[in-house]
Structure formats: structure tokens, C-alpha cells
JSON list of C-alpha atoms in Angstrom, two decimals:
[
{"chain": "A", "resi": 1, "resn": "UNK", "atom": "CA", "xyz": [170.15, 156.01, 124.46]},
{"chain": "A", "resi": 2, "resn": "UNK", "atom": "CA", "xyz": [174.38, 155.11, 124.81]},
{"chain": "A", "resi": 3, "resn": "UNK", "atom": "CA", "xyz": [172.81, 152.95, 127.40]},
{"chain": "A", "resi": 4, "resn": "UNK", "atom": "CA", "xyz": [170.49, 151.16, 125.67]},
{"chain": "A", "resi": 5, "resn": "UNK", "atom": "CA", "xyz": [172.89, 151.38, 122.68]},
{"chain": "A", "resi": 6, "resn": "UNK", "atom": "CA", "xyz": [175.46, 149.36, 124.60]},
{"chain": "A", "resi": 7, "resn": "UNK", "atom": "CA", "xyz": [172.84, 146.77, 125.61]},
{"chain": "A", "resi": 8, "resn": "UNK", "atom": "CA", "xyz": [171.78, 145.79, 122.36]},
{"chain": "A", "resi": 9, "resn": "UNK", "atom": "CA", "xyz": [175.17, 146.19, 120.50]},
{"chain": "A", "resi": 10, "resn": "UNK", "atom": "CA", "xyz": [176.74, 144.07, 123.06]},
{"chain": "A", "resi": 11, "resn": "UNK", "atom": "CA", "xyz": [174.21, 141.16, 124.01]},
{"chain": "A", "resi": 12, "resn": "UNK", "atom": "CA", "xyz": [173.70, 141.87, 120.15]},
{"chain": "A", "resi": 13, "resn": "UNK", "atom": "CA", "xyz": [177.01, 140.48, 119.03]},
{"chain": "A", "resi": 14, "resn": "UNK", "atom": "CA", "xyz": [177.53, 137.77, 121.96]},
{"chain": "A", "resi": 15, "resn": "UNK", "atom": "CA", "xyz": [174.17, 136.06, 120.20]},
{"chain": "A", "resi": 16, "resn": "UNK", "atom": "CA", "xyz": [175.86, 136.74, 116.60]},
{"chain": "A", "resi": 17, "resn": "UNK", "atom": "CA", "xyz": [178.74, 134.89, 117.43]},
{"chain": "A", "resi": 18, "resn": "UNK", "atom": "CA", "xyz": [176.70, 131.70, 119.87]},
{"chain": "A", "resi": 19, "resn": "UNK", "atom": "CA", "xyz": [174.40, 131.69, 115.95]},
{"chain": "A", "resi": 20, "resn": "UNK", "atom": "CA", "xyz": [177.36, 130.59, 114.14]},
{"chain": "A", "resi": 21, "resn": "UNK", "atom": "CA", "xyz": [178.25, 127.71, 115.64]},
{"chain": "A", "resi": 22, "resn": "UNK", "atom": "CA", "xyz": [174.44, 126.71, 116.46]},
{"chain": "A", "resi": 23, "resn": "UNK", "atom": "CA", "xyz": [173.21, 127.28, 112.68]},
{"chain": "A", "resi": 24, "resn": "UNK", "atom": "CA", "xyz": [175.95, 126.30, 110.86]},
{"chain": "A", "resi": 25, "resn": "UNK", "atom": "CA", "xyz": [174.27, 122.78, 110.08]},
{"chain": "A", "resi": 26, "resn": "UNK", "atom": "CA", "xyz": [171.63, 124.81, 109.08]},
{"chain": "A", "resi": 27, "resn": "UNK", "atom": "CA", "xyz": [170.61, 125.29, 105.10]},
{"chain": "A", "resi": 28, "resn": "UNK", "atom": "CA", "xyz": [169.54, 128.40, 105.77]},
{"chain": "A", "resi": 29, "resn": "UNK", "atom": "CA", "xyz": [172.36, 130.09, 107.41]},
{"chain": "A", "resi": 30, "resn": "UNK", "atom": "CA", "xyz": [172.82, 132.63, 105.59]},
{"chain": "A", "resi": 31, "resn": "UNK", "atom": "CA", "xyz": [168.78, 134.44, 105.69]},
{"chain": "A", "resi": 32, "resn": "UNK", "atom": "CA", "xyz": [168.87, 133.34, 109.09]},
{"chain": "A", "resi": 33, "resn": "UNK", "atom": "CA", "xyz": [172.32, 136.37, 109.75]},
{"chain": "A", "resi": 34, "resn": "UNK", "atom": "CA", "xyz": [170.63, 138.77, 107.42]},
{"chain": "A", "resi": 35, "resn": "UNK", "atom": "CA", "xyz": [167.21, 138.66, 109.70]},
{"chain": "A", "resi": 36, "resn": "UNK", "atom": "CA", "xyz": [169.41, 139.08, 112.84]},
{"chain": "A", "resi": 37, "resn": "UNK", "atom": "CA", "xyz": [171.27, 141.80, 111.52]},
{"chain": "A", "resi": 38, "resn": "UNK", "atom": "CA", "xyz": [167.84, 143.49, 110.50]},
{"chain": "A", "resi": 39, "resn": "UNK", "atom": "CA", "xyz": [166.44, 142.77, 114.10]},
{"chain": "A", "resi": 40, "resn": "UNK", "atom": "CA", "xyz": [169.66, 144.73, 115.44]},
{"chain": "A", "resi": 41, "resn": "UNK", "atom": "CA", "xyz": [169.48, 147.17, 113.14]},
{"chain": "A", "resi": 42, "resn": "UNK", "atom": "CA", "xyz": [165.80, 148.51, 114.17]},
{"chain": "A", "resi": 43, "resn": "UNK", "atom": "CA", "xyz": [166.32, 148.08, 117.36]},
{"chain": "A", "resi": 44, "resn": "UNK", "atom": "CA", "xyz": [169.55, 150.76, 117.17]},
{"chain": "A", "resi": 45, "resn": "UNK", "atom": "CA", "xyz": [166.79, 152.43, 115.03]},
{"chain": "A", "resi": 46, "resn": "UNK", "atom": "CA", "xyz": [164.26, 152.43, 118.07]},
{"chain": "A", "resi": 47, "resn": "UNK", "atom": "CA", "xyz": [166.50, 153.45, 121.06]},
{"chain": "A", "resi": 48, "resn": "UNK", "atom": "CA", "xyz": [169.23, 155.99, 119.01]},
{"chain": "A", "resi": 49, "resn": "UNK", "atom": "CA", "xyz": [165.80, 158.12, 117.30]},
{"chain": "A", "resi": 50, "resn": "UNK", "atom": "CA", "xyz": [165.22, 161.36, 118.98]},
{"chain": "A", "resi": 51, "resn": "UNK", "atom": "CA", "xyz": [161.68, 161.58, 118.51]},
{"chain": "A", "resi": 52, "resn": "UNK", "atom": "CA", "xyz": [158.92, 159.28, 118.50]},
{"chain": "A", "resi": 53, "resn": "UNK", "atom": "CA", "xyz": [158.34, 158.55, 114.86]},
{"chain": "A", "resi": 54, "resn": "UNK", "atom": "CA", "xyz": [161.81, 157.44, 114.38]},
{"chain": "A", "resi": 55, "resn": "UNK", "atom": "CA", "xyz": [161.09, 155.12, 117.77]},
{"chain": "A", "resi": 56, "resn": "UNK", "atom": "CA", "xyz": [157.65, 153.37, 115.91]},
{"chain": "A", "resi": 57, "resn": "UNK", "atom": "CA", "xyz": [159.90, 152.75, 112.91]},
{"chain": "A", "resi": 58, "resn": "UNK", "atom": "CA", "xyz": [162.00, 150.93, 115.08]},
{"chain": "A", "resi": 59, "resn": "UNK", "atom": "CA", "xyz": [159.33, 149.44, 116.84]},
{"chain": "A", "resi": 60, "resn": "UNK", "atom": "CA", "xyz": [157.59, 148.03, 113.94]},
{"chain": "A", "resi": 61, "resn": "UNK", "atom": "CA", "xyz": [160.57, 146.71, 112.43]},
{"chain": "A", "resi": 62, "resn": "UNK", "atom": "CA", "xyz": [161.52, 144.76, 115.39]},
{"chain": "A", "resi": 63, "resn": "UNK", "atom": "CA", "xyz": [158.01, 143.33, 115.28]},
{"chain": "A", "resi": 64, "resn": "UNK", "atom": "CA", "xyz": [158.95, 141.86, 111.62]},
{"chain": "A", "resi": 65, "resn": "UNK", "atom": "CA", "xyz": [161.92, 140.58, 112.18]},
{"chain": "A", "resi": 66, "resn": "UNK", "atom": "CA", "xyz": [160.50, 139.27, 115.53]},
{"chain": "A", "resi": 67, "resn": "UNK", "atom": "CA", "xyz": [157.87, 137.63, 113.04]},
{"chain": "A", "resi": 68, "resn": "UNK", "atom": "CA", "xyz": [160.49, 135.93, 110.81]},
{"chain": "A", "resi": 69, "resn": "UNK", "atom": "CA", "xyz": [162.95, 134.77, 113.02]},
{"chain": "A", "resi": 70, "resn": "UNK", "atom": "CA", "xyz": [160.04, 132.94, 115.46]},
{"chain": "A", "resi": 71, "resn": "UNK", "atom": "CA", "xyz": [158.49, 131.42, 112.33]},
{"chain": "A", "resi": 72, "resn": "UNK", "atom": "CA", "xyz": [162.28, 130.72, 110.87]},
{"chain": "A", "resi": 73, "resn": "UNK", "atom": "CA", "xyz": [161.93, 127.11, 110.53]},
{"chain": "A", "resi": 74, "resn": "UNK", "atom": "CA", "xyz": [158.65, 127.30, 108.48]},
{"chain": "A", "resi": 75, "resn": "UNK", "atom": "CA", "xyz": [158.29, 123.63, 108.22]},
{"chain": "A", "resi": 76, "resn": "UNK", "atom": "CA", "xyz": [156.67, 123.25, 111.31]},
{"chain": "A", "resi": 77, "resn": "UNK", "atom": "CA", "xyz": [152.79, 124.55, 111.27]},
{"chain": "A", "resi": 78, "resn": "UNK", "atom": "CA", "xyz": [153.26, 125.26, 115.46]},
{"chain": "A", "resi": 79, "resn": "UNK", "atom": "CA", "xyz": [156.22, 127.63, 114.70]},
{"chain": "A", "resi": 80, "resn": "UNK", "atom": "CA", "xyz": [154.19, 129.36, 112.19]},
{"chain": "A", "resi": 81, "resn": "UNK", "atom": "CA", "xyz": [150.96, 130.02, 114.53]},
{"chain": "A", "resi": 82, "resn": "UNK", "atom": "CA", "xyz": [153.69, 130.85, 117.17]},
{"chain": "A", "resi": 83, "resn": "UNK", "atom": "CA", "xyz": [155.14, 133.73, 114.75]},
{"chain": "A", "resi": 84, "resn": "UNK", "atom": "CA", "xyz": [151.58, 134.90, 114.24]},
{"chain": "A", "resi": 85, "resn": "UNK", "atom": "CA", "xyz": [150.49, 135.01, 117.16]},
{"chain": "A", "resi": 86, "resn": "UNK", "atom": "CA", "xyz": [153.65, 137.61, 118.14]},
{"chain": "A", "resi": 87, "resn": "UNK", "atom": "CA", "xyz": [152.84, 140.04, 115.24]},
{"chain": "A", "resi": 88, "resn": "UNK", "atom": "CA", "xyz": [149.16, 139.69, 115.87]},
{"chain": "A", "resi": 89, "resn": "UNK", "atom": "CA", "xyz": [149.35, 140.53, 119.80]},
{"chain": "A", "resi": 90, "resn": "UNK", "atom": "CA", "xyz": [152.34, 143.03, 118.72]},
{"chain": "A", "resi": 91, "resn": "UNK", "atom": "CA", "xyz": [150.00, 144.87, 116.56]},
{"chain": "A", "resi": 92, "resn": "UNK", "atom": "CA", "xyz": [146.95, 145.17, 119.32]},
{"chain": "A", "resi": 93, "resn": "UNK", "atom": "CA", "xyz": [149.91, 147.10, 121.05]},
{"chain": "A", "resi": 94, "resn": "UNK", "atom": "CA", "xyz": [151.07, 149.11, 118.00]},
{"chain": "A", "resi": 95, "resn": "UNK", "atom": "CA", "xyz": [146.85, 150.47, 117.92]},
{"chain": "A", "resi": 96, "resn": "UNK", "atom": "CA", "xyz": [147.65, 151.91, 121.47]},
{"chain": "A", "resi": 97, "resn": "UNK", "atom": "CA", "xyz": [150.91, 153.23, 120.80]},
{"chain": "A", "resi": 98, "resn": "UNK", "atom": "CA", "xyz": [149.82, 154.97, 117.67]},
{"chain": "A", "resi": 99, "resn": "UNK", "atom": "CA", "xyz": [146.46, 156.19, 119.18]},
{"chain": "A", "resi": 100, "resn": "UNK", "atom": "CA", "xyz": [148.92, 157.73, 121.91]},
{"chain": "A", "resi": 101, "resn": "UNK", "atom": "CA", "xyz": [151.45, 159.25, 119.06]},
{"chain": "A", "resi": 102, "resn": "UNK", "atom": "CA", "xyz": [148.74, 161.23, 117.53]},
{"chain": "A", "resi": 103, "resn": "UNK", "atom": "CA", "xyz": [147.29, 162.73, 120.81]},
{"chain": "A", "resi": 104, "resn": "UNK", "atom": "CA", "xyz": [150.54, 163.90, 122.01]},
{"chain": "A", "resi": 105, "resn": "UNK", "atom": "CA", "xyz": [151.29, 164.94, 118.10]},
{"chain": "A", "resi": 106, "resn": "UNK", "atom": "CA", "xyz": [147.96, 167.06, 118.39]},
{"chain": "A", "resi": 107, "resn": "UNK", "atom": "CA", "xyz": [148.24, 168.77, 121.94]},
{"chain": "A", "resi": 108, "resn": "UNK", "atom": "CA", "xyz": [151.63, 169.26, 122.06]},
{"chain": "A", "resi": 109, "resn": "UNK", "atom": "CA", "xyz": [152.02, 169.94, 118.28]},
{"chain": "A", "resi": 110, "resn": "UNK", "atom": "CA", "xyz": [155.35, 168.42, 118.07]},
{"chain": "A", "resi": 111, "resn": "UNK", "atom": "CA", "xyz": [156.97, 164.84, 118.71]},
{"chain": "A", "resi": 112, "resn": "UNK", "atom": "CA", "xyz": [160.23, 165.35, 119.53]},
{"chain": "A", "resi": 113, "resn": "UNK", "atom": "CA", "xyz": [161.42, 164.12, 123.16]},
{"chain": "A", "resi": 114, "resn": "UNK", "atom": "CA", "xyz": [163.04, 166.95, 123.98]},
{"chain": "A", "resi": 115, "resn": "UNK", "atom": "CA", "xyz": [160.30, 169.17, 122.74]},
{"chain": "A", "resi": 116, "resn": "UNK", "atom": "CA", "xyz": [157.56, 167.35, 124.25]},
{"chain": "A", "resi": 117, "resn": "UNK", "atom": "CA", "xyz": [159.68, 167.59, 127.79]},
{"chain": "A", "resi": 118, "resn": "UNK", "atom": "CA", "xyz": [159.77, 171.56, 127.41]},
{"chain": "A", "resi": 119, "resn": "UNK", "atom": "CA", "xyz": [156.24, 171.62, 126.73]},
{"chain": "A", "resi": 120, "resn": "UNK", "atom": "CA", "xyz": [155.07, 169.53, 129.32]},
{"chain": "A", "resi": 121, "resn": "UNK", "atom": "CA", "xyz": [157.00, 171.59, 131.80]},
{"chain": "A", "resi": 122, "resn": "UNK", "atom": "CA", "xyz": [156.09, 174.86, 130.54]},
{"chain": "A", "resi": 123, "resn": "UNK", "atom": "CA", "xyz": [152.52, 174.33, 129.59]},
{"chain": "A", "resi": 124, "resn": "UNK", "atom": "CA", "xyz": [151.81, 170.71, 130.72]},
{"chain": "A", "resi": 125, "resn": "UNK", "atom": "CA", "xyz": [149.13, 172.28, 133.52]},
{"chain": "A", "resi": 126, "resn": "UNK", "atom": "CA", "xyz": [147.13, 173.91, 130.88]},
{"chain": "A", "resi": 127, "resn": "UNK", "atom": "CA", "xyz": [146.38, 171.02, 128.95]},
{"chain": "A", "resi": 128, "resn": "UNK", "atom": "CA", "xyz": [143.00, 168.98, 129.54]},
{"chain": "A", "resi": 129, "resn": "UNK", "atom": "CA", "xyz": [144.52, 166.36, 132.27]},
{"chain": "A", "resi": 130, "resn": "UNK", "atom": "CA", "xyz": [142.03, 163.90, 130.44]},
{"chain": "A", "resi": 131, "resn": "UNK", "atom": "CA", "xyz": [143.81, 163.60, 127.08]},
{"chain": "A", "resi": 132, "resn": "UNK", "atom": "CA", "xyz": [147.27, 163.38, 128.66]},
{"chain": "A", "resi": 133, "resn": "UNK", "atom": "CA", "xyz": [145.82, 160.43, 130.71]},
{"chain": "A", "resi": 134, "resn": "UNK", "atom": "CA", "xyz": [144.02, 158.95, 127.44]},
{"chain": "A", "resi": 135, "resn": "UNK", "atom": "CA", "xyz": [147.79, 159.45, 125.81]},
{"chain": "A", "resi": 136, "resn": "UNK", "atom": "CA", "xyz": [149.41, 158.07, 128.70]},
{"chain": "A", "resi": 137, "resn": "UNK", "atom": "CA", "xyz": [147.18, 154.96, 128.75]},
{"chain": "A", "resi": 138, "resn": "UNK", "atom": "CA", "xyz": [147.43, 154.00, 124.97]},
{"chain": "A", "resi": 139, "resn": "UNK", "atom": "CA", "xyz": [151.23, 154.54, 125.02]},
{"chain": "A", "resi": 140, "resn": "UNK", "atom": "CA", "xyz": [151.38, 152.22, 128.09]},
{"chain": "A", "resi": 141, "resn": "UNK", "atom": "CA", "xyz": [148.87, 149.46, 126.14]},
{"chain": "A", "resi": 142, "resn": "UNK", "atom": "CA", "xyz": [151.52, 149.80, 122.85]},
{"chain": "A", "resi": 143, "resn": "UNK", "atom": "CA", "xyz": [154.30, 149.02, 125.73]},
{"chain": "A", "resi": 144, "resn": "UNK", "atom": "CA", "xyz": [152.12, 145.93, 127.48]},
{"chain": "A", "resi": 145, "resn": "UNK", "atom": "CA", "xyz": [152.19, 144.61, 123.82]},
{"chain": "A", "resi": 146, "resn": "UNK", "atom": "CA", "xyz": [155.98, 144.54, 123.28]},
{"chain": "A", "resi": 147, "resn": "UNK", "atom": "CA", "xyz": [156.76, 143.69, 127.02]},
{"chain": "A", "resi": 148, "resn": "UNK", "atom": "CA", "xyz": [154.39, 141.12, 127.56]},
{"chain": "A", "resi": 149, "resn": "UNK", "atom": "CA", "xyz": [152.31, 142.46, 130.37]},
{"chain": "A", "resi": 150, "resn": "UNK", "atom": "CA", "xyz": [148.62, 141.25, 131.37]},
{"chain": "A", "resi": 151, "resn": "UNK", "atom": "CA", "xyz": [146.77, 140.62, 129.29]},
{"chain": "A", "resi": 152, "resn": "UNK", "atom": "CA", "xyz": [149.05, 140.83, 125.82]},
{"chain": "A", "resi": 153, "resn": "UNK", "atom": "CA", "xyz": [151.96, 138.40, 127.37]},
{"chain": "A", "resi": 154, "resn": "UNK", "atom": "CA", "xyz": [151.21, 134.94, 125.75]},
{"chain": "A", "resi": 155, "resn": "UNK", "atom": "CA", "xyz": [152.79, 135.78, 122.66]},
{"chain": "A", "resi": 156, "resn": "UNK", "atom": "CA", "xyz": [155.89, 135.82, 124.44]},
{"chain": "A", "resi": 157, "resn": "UNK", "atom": "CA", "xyz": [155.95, 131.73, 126.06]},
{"chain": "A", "resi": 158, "resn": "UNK", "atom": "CA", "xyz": [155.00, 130.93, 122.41]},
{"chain": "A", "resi": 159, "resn": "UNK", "atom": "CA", "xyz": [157.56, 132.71, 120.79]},
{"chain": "A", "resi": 160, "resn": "UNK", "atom": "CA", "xyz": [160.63, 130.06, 122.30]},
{"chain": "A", "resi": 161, "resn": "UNK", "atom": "CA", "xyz": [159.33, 127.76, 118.84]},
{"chain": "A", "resi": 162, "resn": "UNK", "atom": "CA", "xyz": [162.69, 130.01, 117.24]},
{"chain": "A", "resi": 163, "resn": "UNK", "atom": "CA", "xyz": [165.85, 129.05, 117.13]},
{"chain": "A", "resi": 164, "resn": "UNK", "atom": "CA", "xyz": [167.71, 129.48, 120.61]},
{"chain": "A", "resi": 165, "resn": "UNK", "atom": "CA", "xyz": [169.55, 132.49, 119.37]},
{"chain": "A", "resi": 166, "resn": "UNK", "atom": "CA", "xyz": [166.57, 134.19, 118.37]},
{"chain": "A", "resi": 167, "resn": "UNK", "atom": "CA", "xyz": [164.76, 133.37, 122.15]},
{"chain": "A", "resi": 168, "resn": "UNK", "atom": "CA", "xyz": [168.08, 135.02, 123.45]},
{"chain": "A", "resi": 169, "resn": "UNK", "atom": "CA", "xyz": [167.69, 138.00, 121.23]},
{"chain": "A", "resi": 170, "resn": "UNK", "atom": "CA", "xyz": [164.24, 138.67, 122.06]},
{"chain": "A", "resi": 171, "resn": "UNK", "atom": "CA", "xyz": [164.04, 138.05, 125.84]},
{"chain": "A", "resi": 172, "resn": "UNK", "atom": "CA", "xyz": [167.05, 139.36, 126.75]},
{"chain": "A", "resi": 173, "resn": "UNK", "atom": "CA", "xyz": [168.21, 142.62, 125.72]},
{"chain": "A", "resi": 174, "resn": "UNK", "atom": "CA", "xyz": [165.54, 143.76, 122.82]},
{"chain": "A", "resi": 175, "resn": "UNK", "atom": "CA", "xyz": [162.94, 143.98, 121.65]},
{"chain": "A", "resi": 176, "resn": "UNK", "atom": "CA", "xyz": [160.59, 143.04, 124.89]},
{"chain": "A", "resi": 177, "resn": "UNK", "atom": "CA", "xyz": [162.60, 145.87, 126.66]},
{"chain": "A", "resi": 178, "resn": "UNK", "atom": "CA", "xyz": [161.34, 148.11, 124.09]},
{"chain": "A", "resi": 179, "resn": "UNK", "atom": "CA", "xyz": [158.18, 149.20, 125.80]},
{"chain": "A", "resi": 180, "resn": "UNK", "atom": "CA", "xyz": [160.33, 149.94, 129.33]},
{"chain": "A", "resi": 181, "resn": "UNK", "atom": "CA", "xyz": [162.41, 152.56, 127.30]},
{"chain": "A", "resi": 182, "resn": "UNK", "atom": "CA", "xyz": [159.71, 154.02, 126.05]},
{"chain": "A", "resi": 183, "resn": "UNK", "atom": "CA", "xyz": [157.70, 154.40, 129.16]},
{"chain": "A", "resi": 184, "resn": "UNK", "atom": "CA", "xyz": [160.94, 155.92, 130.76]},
{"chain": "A", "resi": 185, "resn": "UNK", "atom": "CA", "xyz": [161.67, 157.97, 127.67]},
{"chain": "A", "resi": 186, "resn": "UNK", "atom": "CA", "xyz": [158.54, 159.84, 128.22]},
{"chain": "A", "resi": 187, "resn": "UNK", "atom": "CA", "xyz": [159.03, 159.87, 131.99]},
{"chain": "A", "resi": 188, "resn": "UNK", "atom": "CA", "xyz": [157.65, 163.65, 131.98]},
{"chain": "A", "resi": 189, "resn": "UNK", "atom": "CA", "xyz": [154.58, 162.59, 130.18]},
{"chain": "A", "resi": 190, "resn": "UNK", "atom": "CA", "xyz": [153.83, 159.86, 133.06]},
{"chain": "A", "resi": 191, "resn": "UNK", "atom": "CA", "xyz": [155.07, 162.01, 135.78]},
{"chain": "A", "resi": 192, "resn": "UNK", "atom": "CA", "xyz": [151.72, 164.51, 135.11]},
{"chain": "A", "resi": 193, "resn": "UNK", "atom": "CA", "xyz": [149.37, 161.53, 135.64]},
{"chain": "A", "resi": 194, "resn": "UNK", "atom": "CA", "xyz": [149.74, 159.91, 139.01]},
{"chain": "A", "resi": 195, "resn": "UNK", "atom": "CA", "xyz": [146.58, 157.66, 137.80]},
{"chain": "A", "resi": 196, "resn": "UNK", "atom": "CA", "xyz": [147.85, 156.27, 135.24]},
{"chain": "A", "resi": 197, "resn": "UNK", "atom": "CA", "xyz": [151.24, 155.43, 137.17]},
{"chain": "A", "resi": 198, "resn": "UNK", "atom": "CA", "xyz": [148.95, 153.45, 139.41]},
{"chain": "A", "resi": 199, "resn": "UNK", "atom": "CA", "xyz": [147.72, 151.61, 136.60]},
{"chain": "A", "resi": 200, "resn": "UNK", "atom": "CA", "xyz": [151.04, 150.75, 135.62]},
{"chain": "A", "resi": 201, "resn": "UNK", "atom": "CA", "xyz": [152.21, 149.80, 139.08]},
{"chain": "A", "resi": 202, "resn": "UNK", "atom": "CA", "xyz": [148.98, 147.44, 139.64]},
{"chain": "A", "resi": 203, "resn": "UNK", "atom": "CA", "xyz": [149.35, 145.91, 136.13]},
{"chain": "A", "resi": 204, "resn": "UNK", "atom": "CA", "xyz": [152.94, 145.27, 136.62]},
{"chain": "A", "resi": 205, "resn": "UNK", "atom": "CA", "xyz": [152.55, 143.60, 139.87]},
{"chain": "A", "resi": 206, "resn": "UNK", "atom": "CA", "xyz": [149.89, 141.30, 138.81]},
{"chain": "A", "resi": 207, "resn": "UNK", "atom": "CA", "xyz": [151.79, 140.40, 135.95]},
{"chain": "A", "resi": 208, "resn": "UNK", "atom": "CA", "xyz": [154.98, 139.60, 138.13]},
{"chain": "A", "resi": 209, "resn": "UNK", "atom": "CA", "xyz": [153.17, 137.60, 140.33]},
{"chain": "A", "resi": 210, "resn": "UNK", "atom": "CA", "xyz": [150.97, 135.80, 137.61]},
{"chain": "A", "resi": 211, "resn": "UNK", "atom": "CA", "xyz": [153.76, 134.96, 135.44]},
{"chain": "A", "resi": 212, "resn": "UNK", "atom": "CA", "xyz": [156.56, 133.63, 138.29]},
{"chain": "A", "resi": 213, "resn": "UNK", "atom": "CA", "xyz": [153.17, 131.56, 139.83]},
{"chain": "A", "resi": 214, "resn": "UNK", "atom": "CA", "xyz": [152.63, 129.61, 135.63]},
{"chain": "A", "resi": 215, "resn": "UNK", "atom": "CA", "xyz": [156.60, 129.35, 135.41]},
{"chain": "A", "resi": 216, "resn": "UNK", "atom": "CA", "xyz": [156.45, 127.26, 138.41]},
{"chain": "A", "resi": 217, "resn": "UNK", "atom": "CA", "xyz": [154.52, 124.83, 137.23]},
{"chain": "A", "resi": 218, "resn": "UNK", "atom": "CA", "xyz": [156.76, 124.72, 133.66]},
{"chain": "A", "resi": 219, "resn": "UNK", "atom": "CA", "xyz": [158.86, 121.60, 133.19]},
{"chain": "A", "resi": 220, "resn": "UNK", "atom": "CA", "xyz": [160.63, 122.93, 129.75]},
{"chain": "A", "resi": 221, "resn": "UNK", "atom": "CA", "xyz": [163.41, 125.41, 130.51]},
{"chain": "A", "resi": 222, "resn": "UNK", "atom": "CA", "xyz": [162.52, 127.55, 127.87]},
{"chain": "A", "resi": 223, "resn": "UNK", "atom": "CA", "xyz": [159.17, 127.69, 128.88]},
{"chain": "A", "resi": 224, "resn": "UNK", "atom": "CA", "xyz": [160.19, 128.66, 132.35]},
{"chain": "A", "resi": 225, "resn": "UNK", "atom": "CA", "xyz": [162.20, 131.36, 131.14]},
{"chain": "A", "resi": 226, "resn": "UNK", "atom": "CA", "xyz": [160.00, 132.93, 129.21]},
{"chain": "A", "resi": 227, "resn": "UNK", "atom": "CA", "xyz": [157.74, 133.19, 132.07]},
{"chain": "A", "resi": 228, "resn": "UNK", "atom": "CA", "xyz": [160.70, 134.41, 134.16]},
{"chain": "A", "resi": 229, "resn": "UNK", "atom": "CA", "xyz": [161.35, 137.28, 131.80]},
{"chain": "A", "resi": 230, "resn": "UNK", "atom": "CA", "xyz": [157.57, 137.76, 131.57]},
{"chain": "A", "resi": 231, "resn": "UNK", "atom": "CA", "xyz": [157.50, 138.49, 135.24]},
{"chain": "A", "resi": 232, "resn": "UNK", "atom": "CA", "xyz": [160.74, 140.26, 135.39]},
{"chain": "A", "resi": 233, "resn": "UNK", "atom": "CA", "xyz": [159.83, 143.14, 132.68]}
]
């Protein structure tokens, strides 16, 4: 959690201070700061929360402001679909993630990381293998959601219609890296289901290679590195 703390206080204020200078033409400067500030703040909110209500708090709210700051210059119907389109994919994810919350909230009877770790190492091998790989899975659907992965990553292409700021703030050190923190948060979870690892490998790979093969053929740089991070997640 310093980690991640570090990564999204830092790349967090670089973007704050490239915004000023690339919005200050802009009439509204001043909801477009308090949206990035709110984006920041969940996502402390997401990676500083020691259990995993406090994390979907976070995660939603990063899904707003991820919402508002796509679909910031309203004007323009295509930025608007774009914006929808990244809360509607975000909340196919959120289904999964949830679906996974209350599994692990019902065999483990508690949702705290570090609770859930002593479990699982105490008692982990006399729970049913089939609901931990049932949890597993939806928690791993909630991360191919925020992380883009096959089949929920066009949201993420579509979602350079923001300002340039806001394609830095997403792709780069939030928000899509939310799902990858979770997954490794709840490393002893995945550790008791080798199958479901395998899923994960062979989803990631194909989504690697699938996304690096379109941004090939991209001729707008945006485009092409939103397929790049795609791929790289």
C-alpha cells in the first residue's frame, strides 16, 4: 500500500501540475481540478483500505470520476458514449467483484486482508475448493473490468475522448492498475487455486498479444497507447 501510495501521489501530482497549463484556456477549469482531486482521492481510498469494502469504495469512486472526466467536454455526443461506455463495461466488472466479496464474506466470515490471509492458511484446506475457485473467478472478472483484459478492454481505447491529463491519469498509474493490486492483494486467495491462475495466465497472454497486434495497425498516438497499456496490464 506505501507502494502504491507513492505511485498515485506522485504520477498524481506530475498530471496536476501538466492540467494547469493545458486547461487553463479552459471555462471549466475549475470542476475540471475538483474531479481530479476526487479521482486521487478514491484511488488513495482503494489502495490505503485494509479490507475489501473500503477497496470497492475506492473502486467505485474511481469508476465515477473515471465517468466525468472522459465525458468532461460534454459538448461532443462521441465523448459522451465514450464515458458510458467506461462506467457501463466498469460495472459488468463491479457484478464479479461483488459476487466475489460476498463469497469470501460468507466462507471466511470476515473481509479483512489480513484476516482472510490467516484463515486461508489455517483453514483454507477445509473449505469447498469450488467456492474459493467461484470467488477467485468473479474477483478476477471485477479486475478484467478495471484493467481492460479480454473481453471487457474496449472501454479503455475509447476512453482517450478526455482531456490528455485525464488519459494520463487513467492509463498510467490508476485506476486501470486497480484490478493488478487487487489480484496481488489477495495473493493467498489465488495461491489455493492453481486453475484459476491458469485462467489468468491464458487470459492475460491473449490479451497482450491481441492488444500489441490492433495497436499496430493504429495511426493516432493515443490510440496506440491505449492499446499499449491494454497489452501491458
Amino acid at each position: 500500500s506505501l507502494l502504491w501510495l507513492l505511485f498515485v501521489t506522485g504520477i498524481g501530482s506530475l498530471i496536476h501540475l501538466y492540467s494547469i497549463s493545458y486547461m487553463h484556456h479552459d471555462k471549466d477549469f475549475h470542476k475540471f481540478f475538483s474531479y481530479l482531486n476526487l479521482f486521487v482521492f478514491f484511488m488513495i481510498v482503494l489502495v490505503s483500505g485494509s479490507n475489501l469494502p473500503i477497496l470497492f469504495i475506492g473502486w467505485e469512486g474511481v469508476g465515477l470520476c473515471s465517468y466525468l472526466l472522459i465525458g468532461f467536454w460534454y459538448s461532443n455526443q462521441a465523448y459522451n458514449d465514450a464515458a458510458k461506455k467506461a462506467f457501463i463495461m466498469n460495472r459488468v466488472g463491479d457484478l464479479g467483484l461483488l459476487i466475489g466479496i460476498f463469497i469470501l464474506a460468507t466462507v471466511a466470515g470476515t473481509l479483512d486482508y489480513q484476516g482472510l490471509e490467516t484463515f486461508f492458511q489455517t483453514k483454507g484446506s477445509l473449505v469447498d475448493s469450488t467456492w474459493l475457485a467461484v470467488a477467485a473467478l468473479c474477483l478476477f472478472i471485477g479486475a478484467c473490468g478495471k484493467s481492460a483484459q479480454l473481453p471487457l478492454y474496449t472501454w479503455l481505447p475509447d476512453a482517450m475522448a478526455g482531456p490528455t491529463p485525464v488519459s494520463a491519469l487513467i492509463h498510467a498509474a490508476t485506476m486501470v492498475t486497480a484490478g493488478i493490486f487487487m489480484v496481488t492483494r489477495l495473493h493467498f486467495l489465488f495461491d489455493l487455486v492453481p486453475a484459476i491462475q491458469n485462467v489468468i495466465a491464458v487470459v492475460g497472454v491473449a490479451t497482450a498479444l491481441f492488444a500489441a497486434t490492433i495497436g499496430l495497425a493504429q495511426n493516432d498516438i493515443k490510440k496506440v497507447l491505449a492499446y499499449s497499456t491494454v497489452s501491458q496490464l
